[in-house]
Structures are given as C-alpha cells and as structure tokens.
mmCIF file of C-alpha atoms in Angstrom:
data_model
loop_
_atom_site.group_PDB
_atom_site.id
_atom_site.type_symbol
_atom_site.label_atom_id
_atom_site.label_comp_id
_atom_site.label_asym_id
_atom_site.label_seq_id
_atom_site.Cartn_x
_atom_site.Cartn_y
_atom_site.Cartn_z
ATOM 1 C CA MET A 1371 10.937 34.488 56.273
ATOM 2 C CA VAL A 1372 11.334 30.890 55.010
ATOM 3 C CA PRO A 1373 14.953 29.815 55.074
ATOM 4 C CA ARG A 1374 16.434 28.582 51.833
ATOM 5 C CA ARG A 1375 17.333 24.941 51.581
ATOM 6 C CA PRO A 1376 20.930 24.353 50.584
ATOM 7 C CA ILE A 1377 21.538 22.932 47.126
ATOM 8 C CA THR A 1378 22.911 19.399 47.484
ATOM 9 C CA SER A 1379 23.925 16.704 45.039
ATOM 10 C CA SER A 1380 20.775 14.842 46.052
ATOM 11 C CA ASN A 1381 18.602 17.814 45.096
ATOM 12 C CA ILE A 1382 20.358 18.040 41.712
ATOM 13 C CA SER A 1383 19.856 14.314 41.116
ATOM 14 C CA HIS A 1384 16.113 14.578 41.868
ATOM 15 C CA LEU A 1385 15.812 17.610 39.599
ATOM 16 C CA PHE A 1386 17.633 15.854 36.764
ATOM 17 C CA LEU A 1387 15.416 12.767 37.185
ATOM 18 C CA PHE A 1388 12.280 14.942 37.023
ATOM 19 C CA LEU A 1389 13.448 16.726 33.886
ATOM 20 C CA LEU A 1390 14.332 13.413 32.258
ATOM 21 C CA LEU A 1391 10.909 11.921 32.926
ATOM 22 C CA TRP A 1392 8.823 15.113 32.416
ATOM 23 C CA PRO A 1393 8.255 14.711 28.614
ATOM 24 C CA SER A 1394 7.021 11.117 29.158
ATOM 25 C CA ALA A 1395 4.717 12.288 31.939
ATOM 26 C CA CYS A 1396 3.246 14.963 29.671
ATOM 27 C CA LEU A 1397 2.720 12.488 26.882
ATOM 28 C CA ALA A 1398 0.963 10.143 29.225
ATOM 29 C CA ILE A 1399 -1.399 12.872 30.304
ATOM 30 C CA ARG A 1400 -2.095 13.865 26.714
ATOM 31 C CA SER A 1401 -2.714 10.253 25.709
ATOM 32 C CA PHE A 1402 -5.460 9.718 28.288
ATOM 33 C CA PRO A 1403 -7.274 13.034 28.742
ATOM 34 C CA GLU A 1404 -10.222 12.969 31.061
ATOM 35 C CA SER A 1405 -12.618 14.028 28.345
ATOM 36 C CA ARG A 1406 -11.932 10.813 26.404
ATOM 37 C CA ALA A 1407 -13.161 8.604 29.248
ATOM 38 C CA SER A 1408 -16.768 9.412 28.439
ATOM 39 C CA ILE A 1409 -16.532 8.750 24.674
ATOM 40 C CA LEU A 1410 -17.702 5.120 25.149
ATOM 41 C CA SER A 1411 -21.068 6.408 26.423
ATOM 42 C CA GLN A 1412 -21.628 8.911 23.593
ATOM 43 C CA PHE A 1413 -23.056 6.363 21.160
ATOM 44 C CA ALA A 1414 -26.236 4.345 21.500
ATOM 45 C CA GLU A 1415 -26.049 0.619 20.990
ATOM 46 C CA ALA A 1416 -27.195 -0.359 17.500
ATOM 47 C CA PRO A 1417 -30.106 -2.707 16.993
ATOM 48 C CA GLU A 1418 -29.257 -6.392 16.616
ATOM 49 C CA TYR A 1419 -29.245 -7.333 12.950
ATOM 50 C CA ARG A 1420 -29.496 -11.043 12.140
ATOM 51 C CA ASN A 1421 -29.198 -13.130 9.003
ATOM 52 C CA GLY A 1422 -32.254 -13.890 6.884
ATOM 53 C CA GLY A 1423 -33.362 -17.392 6.046
ATOM 54 C CA GLU A 1424 -31.552 -17.411 2.746
ATOM 55 C CA CYS A 1425 -28.137 -16.889 4.412
ATOM 56 C CA PRO A 1426 -25.614 -19.679 5.024
ATOM 57 C CA ALA A 1427 -25.951 -21.387 8.368
ATOM 58 C CA SER A 1428 -23.710 -20.039 11.162
ATOM 59 C CA SER A 1429 -22.775 -21.970 14.245
ATOM 60 C CA GLY A 1430 -22.580 -18.804 16.338
ATOM 61 C CA LYS A 1431 -20.246 -20.593 18.755
ATOM 62 C CA GLU A 1432 -17.012 -19.059 17.580
ATOM 63 C CA PRO A 1433 -16.294 -15.493 16.428
ATOM 64 C CA ALA A 1434 -15.880 -15.074 12.703
ATOM 65 C CA SER A 1435 -12.298 -15.119 11.459
ATOM 66 C CA SER A 1436 -10.650 -12.380 9.427
ATOM 67 C CA CYS A 1437 -9.450 -15.167 7.142
ATOM 68 C CA ASP A 1438 -12.961 -16.536 6.392
ATOM 69 C CA LEU A 1439 -13.237 -16.077 2.637
ATOM 70 C CA SER A 1440 -16.994 -16.717 2.725
ATOM 71 C CA LEU A 1441 -17.554 -13.359 4.424
ATOM 72 C CA VAL A 1442 -17.947 -9.893 2.904
ATOM 73 C CA HIS A 1443 -14.798 -8.008 3.924
ATOM 74 C CA ILE A 1444 -14.939 -4.238 4.339
ATOM 75 C CA ALA A 1445 -12.012 -1.970 5.243
ATOM 76 C CA MET A 1446 -12.461 1.478 6.817
ATOM 77 C CA THR A 1447 -10.369 3.893 8.731
ATOM 78 C CA LEU A 1448 -11.329 4.702 12.336
ATOM 79 C CA ASP A 1449 -10.313 7.963 14.005
ATOM 80 C CA SER A 1450 -11.628 10.505 16.517
ATOM 81 C CA GLU A 1451 -12.406 13.213 13.935
ATOM 82 C CA TYR A 1452 -14.622 11.080 11.688
ATOM 83 C CA LEU A 1453 -15.757 8.556 14.304
ATOM 84 C CA ARG A 1454 -19.400 9.623 14.102
ATOM 85 C CA GLY A 1455 -19.369 9.086 10.344
ATOM 86 C CA SER A 1456 -17.730 5.693 10.657
ATOM 87 C CA VAL A 1457 -20.282 4.486 13.165
ATOM 88 C CA ALA A 1458 -23.143 5.635 10.936
ATOM 89 C CA ALA A 1459 -21.587 3.942 7.911
ATOM 90 C CA VAL A 1460 -21.246 0.633 9.695
ATOM 91 C CA HIS A 1461 -24.849 0.966 10.951
ATOM 92 C CA SER A 1462 -26.055 1.494 7.392
ATOM 93 C CA VAL A 1463 -24.192 -1.540 6.085
ATOM 94 C CA LEU A 1464 -25.680 -3.817 8.722
ATOM 95 C CA ARG A 1465 -29.168 -2.379 8.358
ATOM 96 C CA HIS A 1466 -29.384 -3.142 4.669
ATOM 97 C CA ALA A 1467 -27.253 -6.290 4.462
ATOM 98 C CA SER A 1468 -29.181 -9.466 3.606
ATOM 99 C CA CYS A 1469 -26.660 -11.406 5.736
ATOM 100 C CA PRO A 1470 -25.277 -8.950 8.317
ATOM 101 C CA GLU A 1471 -23.642 -11.775 10.323
ATOM 102 C CA HIS A 1472 -21.552 -12.588 7.273
ATOM 103 C CA VAL A 1473 -19.903 -9.159 7.049
ATOM 104 C CA PHE A 1474 -16.415 -8.594 8.529
ATOM 105 C CA PHE A 1475 -15.029 -5.126 9.137
ATOM 106 C CA HIS A 1476 -11.272 -4.326 9.071
ATOM 107 C CA PHE A 1477 -10.732 -1.007 10.875
ATOM 108 C CA VAL A 1478 -7.463 0.872 10.476
ATOM 109 C CA ALA A 1479 -6.692 3.233 13.343
ATOM 110 C CA ALA A 1480 -3.829 5.732 13.615
ATOM 111 C CA GLU A 1481 -1.197 4.908 16.170
ATOM 112 C CA PHE A 1482 -1.184 8.379 17.724
ATOM 113 C CA ASP A 1483 -4.815 9.337 17.400
ATOM 114 C CA PRO A 1484 -6.087 11.427 20.383
ATOM 115 C CA VAL A 1485 -8.446 8.534 21.078
ATOM 116 C CA SER A 1486 -6.220 5.463 21.291
ATOM 117 C CA PRO A 1487 -6.901 2.418 19.051
ATOM 118 C CA ARG A 1488 -7.677 0.464 22.260
ATOM 119 C CA VAL A 1489 -10.418 2.910 23.225
ATOM 120 C CA LEU A 1490 -11.804 2.933 19.637
ATOM 121 C CA THR A 1491 -11.951 -0.871 19.719
ATOM 122 C CA ARG A 1492 -13.981 -0.794 22.952
ATOM 123 C CA LEU A 1493 -16.320 1.786 21.483
ATOM 124 C CA VAL A 1494 -16.987 -0.336 18.383
ATOM 125 C CA ARG A 1495 -17.630 -3.337 20.578
ATOM 126 C CA SER A 1496 -20.009 -1.482 22.890
ATOM 127 C CA THR A 1497 -21.918 0.080 19.921
ATOM 128 C CA PHE A 1498 -22.079 -3.140 17.836
ATOM 129 C CA PRO A 1499 -21.815 -6.030 20.329
ATOM 130 C CA SER A 1500 -22.132 -8.804 17.730
ATOM 131 C CA LEU A 1501 -20.085 -7.184 14.969
ATOM 132 C CA ASN A 1502 -17.326 -9.167 13.298
ATOM 133 C CA PHE A 1503 -14.324 -6.889 13.217
ATOM 134 C CA LYS A 1504 -10.640 -6.389 13.836
ATOM 135 C CA VAL A 1505 -8.686 -3.154 14.442
ATOM 136 C CA TYR A 1506 -5.266 -2.679 12.886
ATOM 137 C CA ILE A 1507 -2.785 0.035 13.862
ATOM 138 C CA PHE A 1508 -1.456 2.318 11.164
ATOM 139 C CA ARG A 1509 1.895 3.913 11.800
ATOM 140 C CA GLU A 1510 1.748 7.513 10.517
ATOM 141 C CA ASP A 1511 5.502 7.613 10.044
ATOM 142 C CA THR A 1512 5.039 5.105 7.194
ATOM 143 C CA VAL A 1513 3.758 7.869 4.978
ATOM 144 C CA ILE A 1514 4.134 11.234 6.697
ATOM 145 C CA ASN A 1515 7.374 12.136 4.875
ATOM 146 C CA LEU A 1516 5.646 11.485 1.558
ATOM 147 C CA ILE A 1517 2.625 13.756 2.058
ATOM 148 C CA SER A 1518 2.618 17.101 0.260
ATOM 149 C CA SER A 1519 0.400 20.088 1.003
ATOM 150 C CA SER A 1520 -3.082 20.017 -0.443
ATOM 151 C CA ILE A 1521 -5.914 22.460 -1.128
ATOM 152 C CA ARG A 1522 -7.598 21.403 2.122
ATOM 153 C CA GLN A 1523 -5.736 20.586 5.371
ATOM 154 C CA ALA A 1524 -7.971 17.607 6.123
ATOM 155 C CA LEU A 1525 -6.664 15.935 2.964
ATOM 156 C CA GLU A 1526 -3.173 15.908 4.500
ATOM 157 C CA ASN A 1527 -4.138 13.587 7.379
ATOM 158 C CA PRO A 1528 -1.842 10.533 7.186
ATOM 159 C CA LEU A 1529 -4.783 8.210 7.759
ATOM 160 C CA ASN A 1530 -6.208 9.329 4.343
ATOM 161 C CA TYR A 1531 -3.327 7.359 2.841
ATOM 162 C CA ALA A 1532 -4.015 4.163 4.785
ATOM 163 C CA ARG A 1533 -5.813 2.749 1.723
ATOM 164 C CA ASN A 1534 -2.405 2.645 -0.008
ATOM 165 C CA TYR A 1535 -1.189 0.194 2.603
ATOM 166 C CA LEU A 1536 -4.094 -2.215 3.008
ATOM 167 C CA GLY A 1537 -2.142 -4.964 1.383
ATOM 168 C CA ASP A 1538 0.477 -4.684 4.105
ATOM 169 C CA ILE A 1539 -1.769 -3.753 7.042
ATOM 170 C CA LEU A 1540 -4.501 -6.375 6.766
ATOM 171 C CA ASP A 1541 -3.838 -10.066 7.484
ATOM 172 C CA PRO A 1542 -2.113 -11.727 4.509
ATOM 173 C CA CYS A 1543 -5.071 -14.154 4.284
ATOM 174 C CA VAL A 1544 -7.398 -11.266 3.270
ATOM 175 C CA ASN A 1545 -7.379 -11.454 -0.486
ATOM 176 C CA ARG A 1546 -10.317 -9.168 -1.389
ATOM 177 C CA VAL A 1547 -11.819 -6.159 0.369
ATOM 178 C CA ILE A 1548 -14.290 -3.319 -0.192
ATOM 179 C CA TYR A 1549 -12.690 -0.034 0.899
ATOM 180 C CA LEU A 1550 -15.184 2.571 2.174
ATOM 181 C CA ASP A 1551 -14.619 6.176 3.315
ATOM 182 C CA SER A 1552 -16.074 7.199 6.654
ATOM 183 C CA ASP A 1553 -18.563 9.652 5.138
ATOM 184 C CA VAL A 1554 -20.733 7.124 3.269
ATOM 185 C CA ILE A 1555 -24.114 5.556 3.813
ATOM 186 C CA LEU A 1556 -25.277 2.378 2.131
ATOM 187 C CA VAL A 1557 -28.964 1.980 1.297
ATOM 188 C CA ASP A 1558 -28.558 -1.376 -0.464
ATOM 189 C CA ASP A 1559 -27.186 -4.832 0.222
ATOM 190 C CA VAL A 1560 -23.382 -4.639 0.327
ATOM 191 C CA ARG A 1561 -23.129 -8.180 -1.053
ATOM 192 C CA LYS A 1562 -24.224 -6.868 -4.485
ATOM 193 C CA LEU A 1563 -21.075 -4.725 -4.567
ATOM 194 C CA TRP A 1564 -18.923 -7.518 -3.134
ATOM 195 C CA THR A 1565 -19.782 -9.947 -5.895
ATOM 196 C CA ILE A 1566 -18.714 -7.819 -8.877
ATOM 197 C CA THR A 1567 -16.107 -9.451 -11.093
ATOM 198 C CA LEU A 1568 -12.690 -7.903 -11.610
ATOM 199 C CA THR A 1569 -11.939 -8.962 -15.144
ATOM 200 C CA GLY A 1570 -8.482 -9.692 -16.568
ATOM 201 C CA ASN A 1571 -5.658 -8.242 -14.489
ATOM 202 C CA ARG A 1572 -7.670 -5.437 -13.047
ATOM 203 C CA VAL A 1573 -6.819 -4.743 -9.398
ATOM 204 C CA ILE A 1574 -9.645 -2.412 -8.374
ATOM 205 C CA GLY A 1575 -13.258 -1.805 -9.294
ATOM 206 C CA ALA A 1576 -15.011 1.546 -8.898
ATOM 207 C CA PRO A 1577 -17.621 3.744 -10.608
ATOM 208 C CA GLU A 1578 -15.931 5.651 -13.430
ATOM 209 C CA TYR A 1579 -16.882 9.114 -14.620
ATOM 210 C CA CYS A 1580 -15.554 9.607 -18.113
ATOM 211 C CA HIS A 1581 -17.482 12.887 -18.576
ATOM 212 C CA ALA A 1582 -14.984 14.584 -16.231
ATOM 213 C CA ASN A 1583 -12.116 16.660 -17.492
ATOM 214 C CA PHE A 1584 -9.330 14.331 -16.468
ATOM 215 C CA THR A 1585 -6.567 16.842 -17.197
ATOM 216 C CA LYS A 1586 -7.548 19.105 -14.323
ATOM 217 C CA TYR A 1587 -6.413 16.613 -11.694
ATOM 218 C CA PHE A 1588 -2.767 17.262 -12.630
ATOM 219 C CA THR A 1589 -0.789 20.472 -12.942
ATOM 220 C CA ASP A 1590 0.900 21.954 -15.997
ATOM 221 C CA ASN A 1591 4.159 20.550 -14.632
ATOM 222 C CA PHE A 1592 2.721 17.117 -15.337
ATOM 223 C CA TRP A 1593 1.117 17.673 -18.727
ATOM 224 C CA SER A 1594 3.987 19.751 -20.121
ATOM 225 C CA ASP A 1595 6.539 17.106 -19.253
ATOM 226 C CA PRO A 1596 7.666 15.121 -22.330
ATOM 227 C CA VAL A 1597 7.639 11.798 -20.396
ATOM 228 C CA LEU A 1598 5.070 11.837 -17.555
ATOM 229 C CA PRO A 1599 1.833 11.816 -19.626
ATOM 230 C CA LEU A 1600 3.091 8.743 -21.432
ATOM 231 C CA VAL A 1601 2.244 6.745 -18.325
ATOM 232 C CA PHE A 1602 -1.305 6.473 -19.707
ATOM 233 C CA GLY A 1603 0.004 5.106 -23.008
ATOM 234 C CA SER A 1604 -2.899 4.119 -25.230
ATOM 235 C CA LYS A 1605 -5.351 3.941 -22.294
ATOM 236 C CA THR A 1606 -8.289 6.316 -21.931
ATOM 237 C CA PRO A 1607 -8.167 7.292 -18.242
ATOM 238 C CA CYS A 1608 -11.388 8.246 -16.533
ATOM 239 C CA TYR A 1609 -11.926 9.880 -13.133
ATOM 240 C CA PHE A 1610 -12.919 7.569 -10.275
ATOM 241 C CA ASN A 1611 -13.408 8.344 -6.571
ATOM 242 C CA THR A 1612 -11.186 6.334 -4.230
ATOM 243 C CA GLY A 1613 -13.749 6.464 -1.364
ATOM 244 C CA VAL A 1614 -15.463 3.323 -2.665
ATOM 245 C CA MET A 1615 -13.286 0.594 -4.195
ATOM 246 C CA VAL A 1616 -13.378 -3.148 -4.518
ATOM 247 C CA MET A 1617 -9.741 -4.249 -4.255
ATOM 248 C CA ASP A 1618 -8.042 -7.528 -5.136
ATOM 249 C CA LEU A 1619 -5.276 -7.603 -2.525
ATOM 250 C CA VAL A 1620 -3.569 -10.653 -4.066
ATOM 251 C CA LYS A 1621 -2.948 -8.727 -7.281
ATOM 252 C CA TRP A 1622 -2.206 -5.570 -5.296
ATOM 253 C CA ARG A 1623 0.590 -7.300 -3.390
ATOM 254 C CA GLU A 1624 1.940 -9.143 -6.417
ATOM 255 C CA GLY A 1625 2.080 -5.885 -8.423
ATOM 256 C CA ASN A 1626 3.686 -3.943 -5.583
ATOM 257 C CA TYR A 1627 1.176 -1.175 -6.071
ATOM 258 C CA ARG A 1628 2.008 0.388 -2.747
ATOM 259 C CA ARG A 1629 5.459 1.199 -4.069
ATOM 260 C CA LYS A 1630 4.129 2.458 -7.356
ATOM 261 C CA ILE A 1631 1.908 4.945 -5.613
ATOM 262 C CA GLU A 1632 4.746 6.005 -3.282
ATOM 263 C CA ASN A 1633 6.954 6.718 -6.339
ATOM 264 C CA TRP A 1634 4.385 9.252 -7.617
ATOM 265 C CA MET A 1635 4.106 10.797 -4.139
ATOM 266 C CA GLU A 1636 7.908 11.239 -4.056
ATOM 267 C CA LEU A 1637 7.814 12.898 -7.457
ATOM 268 C CA GLN A 1638 5.022 15.158 -6.241
ATOM 269 C CA ARG A 1639 7.236 16.408 -3.413
ATOM 270 C CA LYS A 1640 9.839 17.448 -6.007
ATOM 271 C CA ARG A 1641 7.768 18.623 -8.992
ATOM 272 C CA ARG A 1642 4.249 19.511 -7.661
ATOM 273 C CA ILE A 1643 2.348 17.555 -10.326
ATOM 274 C CA TYR A 1644 -1.064 17.684 -8.598
ATOM 275 C CA GLU A 1645 -3.072 19.672 -6.000
ATOM 276 C CA LEU A 1646 -5.372 17.188 -4.324
ATOM 277 C CA GLY A 1647 -4.239 14.762 -1.612
ATOM 278 C CA SER A 1648 -4.334 10.963 -1.903
ATOM 279 C CA LEU A 1649 -6.534 10.777 -5.069
ATOM 280 C CA PRO A 1650 -4.161 11.719 -7.941
ATOM 281 C CA PRO A 1651 -1.607 8.927 -7.299
ATOM 282 C CA PHE A 1652 -4.427 6.377 -7.701
ATOM 283 C CA LEU A 1653 -5.590 8.127 -10.880
ATOM 284 C CA VAL A 1654 -2.216 8.016 -12.457
ATOM 285 C CA VAL A 1655 -1.537 4.389 -11.495
ATOM 286 C CA PHE A 1656 -4.964 2.956 -12.278
ATOM 287 C CA GLY A 1657 -6.545 5.508 -14.651
ATOM 288 C CA GLY A 1658 -7.820 3.663 -17.712
ATOM 289 C CA ASP A 1659 -7.545 0.264 -16.087
ATOM 290 C CA VAL A 1660 -10.380 0.162 -13.551
ATOM 291 C CA GLU A 1661 -13.225 -2.283 -13.548
ATOM 292 C CA PRO A 1662 -16.287 -0.035 -14.087
ATOM 293 C CA VAL A 1663 -18.950 -0.344 -11.386
ATOM 294 C CA ASP A 1664 -22.501 1.068 -11.637
ATOM 295 C CA HIS A 1665 -22.698 4.718 -10.618
ATOM 296 C CA ARG A 1666 -25.327 3.894 -8.033
ATOM 297 C CA TRP A 1667 -22.505 2.591 -5.792
ATOM 298 C CA ASN A 1668 -20.890 6.002 -5.331
ATOM 299 C CA GLN A 1669 -23.259 8.968 -5.388
ATOM 300 C CA HIS A 1670 -20.382 11.194 -4.343
ATOM 301 C CA GLY A 1671 -19.794 14.884 -3.954
ATOM 302 C CA LEU A 1672 -22.635 15.430 -1.449
ATOM 303 C CA GLY A 1673 -20.240 17.326 0.818
ATOM 304 C CA GLY A 1674 -19.808 20.027 -1.811
ATOM 305 C CA ASP A 1675 -16.459 21.231 -3.081
ATOM 306 C CA ASN A 1676 -13.235 21.253 -1.087
ATOM 307 C CA VAL A 1677 -13.422 24.975 -0.273
ATOM 308 C CA LYS A 1678 -16.988 26.006 0.550
ATOM 309 C CA GLY A 1679 -18.777 22.598 1.003
ATOM 310 C CA SER A 1680 -22.008 23.913 -0.528
ATOM 311 C CA CYS A 1681 -25.165 21.854 -0.815
ATOM 312 C CA ARG A 1682 -25.667 19.496 -3.729
ATOM 313 C CA SER A 1683 -28.300 17.137 -4.996
ATOM 314 C CA LEU A 1684 -27.909 13.574 -6.266
ATOM 315 C CA HIS A 1685 -26.604 12.487 -9.643
ATOM 316 C CA PRO A 1686 -29.392 11.297 -11.950
ATOM 317 C CA GLY A 1687 -30.237 7.614 -11.550
ATOM 318 C CA PRO A 1688 -30.668 5.014 -8.823
ATOM 319 C CA VAL A 1689 -28.861 5.136 -5.478
ATOM 320 C CA SER A 1690 -27.181 2.368 -3.489
ATOM 321 C CA LEU A 1691 -24.532 4.406 -1.696
ATOM 322 C CA LEU A 1692 -24.407 8.093 -0.721
ATOM 323 C CA HIS A 1693 -21.048 9.704 -0.243
ATOM 324 C CA TRP A 1694 -20.429 13.095 1.406
ATOM 325 C CA SER A 1695 -17.065 13.634 -0.192
ATOM 326 C CA GLY A 1696 -15.991 17.300 -0.146
ATOM 327 C CA LYS A 1697 -15.698 19.723 2.711
ATOM 328 C CA GLY A 1698 -19.226 19.522 4.162
ATOM 329 C CA LYS A 1699 -19.975 16.572 6.496
ATOM 330 C CA PRO A 1700 -23.570 15.853 7.415
ATOM 331 C CA TRP A 1701 -23.018 15.522 11.136
ATOM 332 C CA VAL A 1702 -21.288 18.899 11.285
ATOM 333 C CA ARG A 1703 -23.975 20.652 9.333
ATOM 334 C CA LEU A 1704 -26.763 19.015 11.349
ATOM 335 C CA ASP A 1705 -25.163 20.071 14.654
ATOM 336 C CA GLU A 1706 -24.673 23.588 13.428
ATOM 337 C CA ARG A 1707 -28.402 23.842 12.394
ATOM 338 C CA ARG A 1708 -27.485 24.520 8.765
ATOM 339 C CA PRO A 1709 -28.068 21.119 7.091
ATOM 340 C CA CYS A 1710 -28.398 20.501 3.389
ATOM 341 C CA PRO A 1711 -31.540 18.584 2.329
ATOM 342 C CA LEU A 1712 -29.618 15.369 1.670
ATOM 343 C CA ASP A 1713 -28.063 15.423 5.153
ATOM 344 C CA TYR A 1714 -31.417 14.172 6.479
ATOM 345 C CA LEU A 1715 -30.869 10.936 4.588
ATOM 346 C CA TRP A 1716 -27.731 10.432 6.708
ATOM 347 C CA GLU A 1717 -29.408 11.276 10.021
ATOM 348 C CA PRO A 1718 -31.373 7.977 10.608
ATOM 349 C CA TYR A 1719 -28.089 6.068 10.807
ATOM 350 C CA ASP A 1720 -26.488 8.419 13.319
ATOM 351 C CA LEU A 1721 -26.067 6.674 16.709
ATOM 352 C CA TYR A 1722 -24.600 9.724 18.442
ATOM 353 C CA LYS A 1723 -26.701 10.061 21.652
ATOM 354 C CA PRO A 1724 -27.023 13.907 21.833
ATOM 355 C CA ASN A 1725 -28.364 13.988 18.303
ATOM 356 C CA ARG A 1726 -30.789 11.107 18.901
ATOM 357 C CA ASP A 1727 -32.025 12.832 22.053
ATOM 358 C CA ARG A 1728 -32.611 16.026 20.090
ATOM 359 C CA LEU A 1729 -34.705 14.167 17.527
ATOM 360 C CA ARG A 1730 -36.651 12.347 20.198
ATOM 361 C CA HIS A 1731 -37.664 15.625 21.836
ATOM 362 C CA ASN A 1732 -38.197 17.508 18.631
ATOM 363 C CA PRO A 1733 -39.140 15.004 15.916
ATOM 364 C CA SER A 1734 -40.336 17.671 13.551
ATOM 365 C CA SER A 1735 -36.847 19.184 13.361
ATOM 366 C CA HIS A 1736 -35.857 16.871 10.480
ATOM 367 C CA HIS A 1737 -38.977 16.987 8.370
ATOM 368 C CA LEU A 1738 -37.750 19.028 5.481
ATOM 369 C CA PRO A 1739 -38.259 18.327 1.768
ATOM 370 C CA LEU A 1740 -35.626 16.264 0.028
ATOM 371 C CA VAL A 1741 -34.399 16.925 -3.541
ATOM 372 C CA LEU A 1742 -33.244 13.512 -4.717
ATOM 373 C CA SER A 1743 -33.068 13.737 -8.478
ATOM 374 C CA GLY A 1744 -34.745 15.183 -11.532
ATOM 375 C CA SER A 1745 -34.359 18.589 -13.046
ATOM 376 C CA GLY A 1746 -32.671 19.930 -9.895
ATOM 377 C CA SER A 1747 -29.788 17.492 -10.159
ATOM 378 C CA ILE A 1748 -26.341 18.927 -10.715
ATOM 379 C CA GLY A 1749 -24.243 17.716 -13.655
ATOM 380 C CA TYR A 1750 -21.423 15.231 -13.190
ATOM 381 C CA SER A 1751 -18.646 17.737 -13.605
ATOM 382 C CA ASN A 1752 -19.504 19.500 -10.348
ATOM 383 C CA TYR A 1753 -18.742 16.397 -8.206
ATOM 384 C CA PHE A 1754 -15.182 15.627 -9.001
ATOM 385 C CA VAL A 1755 -13.279 17.487 -6.295
#
C-alpha cells in the first residue's frame, strides 16, 4: 500500500499554479498540432514564371513593394479550409499573366486559423519562391458580433467578411485592388481586368447580371418596409457577385463604406432582411452603381447551389475567369471521385502533391469530355446563389 502524501500549502500552491496555466497550455497545444508541421510539404513548388519582353524592366535586386503603384495588386483570403483553392488560384494568375513579376498579392489570414498566419506565409513562400506578396492578419472579433446565420454554415465564416475591411487592413498606400475569392481560376491575363476604368464616383467594378430577379436576395421584411427599399432610389440595381471585384480603395475609405455595410449587417441582426451571408450588404450599398465588367471575368456558379452543389456548365460566351461559387468545390469533388466535367479545368492548376501524384500514375483518370457552352449551357438565373 502506497502511503498518502500529506496536503501542504506547497502542494496547494503548485496545484493552483497548474490550474492557472492549464488553459494556456491547452491553447498552445491546439495552436501547433503535430499534423500541421507537414503542411509545408503538401504542395509542389510552382514553375518559375518570368516577364515577357514587352514588360517594364525590373532590377530584380530588391523585392517589390506593396506600395508600388505600377504593379497589379490582388487581394485574397488565405485559410486552412480553402488553402488548396487559393494556391491553385495564384498559380493560374501567374501562369496566364503577361508580366507575372509585376503582380503583387495581398493575403488576408484569420488571426486564429488552425494553421497560423506565420505557417501560411511560409507555405506561400515555399510554393511560390519568387512571388511578390504580403500577409495581413484579420481579427475575427472585428466582425463576429455582426454576422447572422445563413443558409449555409460556410457563409458564416468571419473571413468571408474580410473584403469589407480591405480599406483598413491593407497598407494605406494601396489605392486599388482586385479582390478574388479562393475558388477561382484565371485563364486570361489579369492585367486586362486591372486596367478597366471606374467611371465617375463608382467604387467597384464587377460583372452585372440584370436578368436576375433582384428581389429574391432580400426577405419580405425588407420589401414590405415603407423606408428600406427607398435606398435604391431611382437606381436600377442588378445582381453582381462579390467574388471578383475591382475596388478603388481611395474612394472606399473616403466614403466610409465599411461602416455603411456594417450598418446593414446590424439591421439584419434585428430584422432578418436577407438570407445569404456577406453578399446582400454589398448589393444594397452598391446595387445600381457598379461599373459593369464583361461577363467573361466571372463565369460563376460552377459550384452549384448553396444546398446540393450540383454540376453546372458555363454561361454562354467567352471565358477569362471560372468561379466555383456555391457549395461544390472542385478539389473536394475530385478527391471524392465524383467530379463535375468543369472540375477538370481546375485540376491543371492544383499543386497539391497527393493529387499530382495520382495524375502522374493514372493520367487517364482526368480524360473526360467537357461541356463548355452551347445548347447545354444553363440560363443565367440558375447561377445567382
């Protein structure tokens, strides 16, 4: 029989100290799980993409600055859940850019992501060694108390709302940026999108879809109110997808559009005036006052609807950017061996090693017919959620 040790003041002190430090110890363990250590080796290094002869000369001696206004500036979120999509999106931009060395990426990472912003930074650097980029930290508590429930849980992720805060998060010297979602692929030169003109006082440019039934993006609580619909005044608001936007951050900051969007989010918490996540506040603030961009720059809805994520084909017309908005993501469907035909257009940009190894050993696995356009295309109205 093991004799009991007497309880002393010293024992109590040690126990109290352990209990005091225990939550911090647990958080430290959760912040650096062993499984995350190998994430840096899960992506292959991208090919080296260099400027063509028509590009401006670059010294190559100093890294590009986030304040260099001669560069194409792109903002994207960066998180563990959509990391594979983000890497593929960056790869596609560089692959088709006429001057890839003159592109600068501004990545916004969540402060408490399971993969820390520091690890994500190292991963980007190891995958794209010569990429011009900077990682900014987004504090979720900035917006978490403003988020209301949505029809799909993924739409409630605070990082979905980071686009509302780009004017505050990015360096003040950044006066213009292209915002891209993580589930896009570019198949054209991004500079063509960068050089569009935002006329008059317009703050953002995006493809508009005026065939859509705009009223369905807001509830009866909104439309039956005697005051709220008056926000559109004499404007004719059209649907636009916020996953691809050219943004004038100077006008954004001057107009305090962050606060205008927050006001609508606060009203949503009280009145339930819409069902989708971060999209409706943009629609109500900018609807009817968006610089229209050619539809080729956001062939969206390829992820299906927000409930089933069923397969879809492209909109009629040319394509410069494919966007898997909706529930279905191409990397998930490919891994589960149930891809949609258009998912194979995403696959060549995927740098995830297990998938690349699978293709190398079984190259015939992705040779399926693609339905790009024509009579099989689905009408516009099916793409707007």
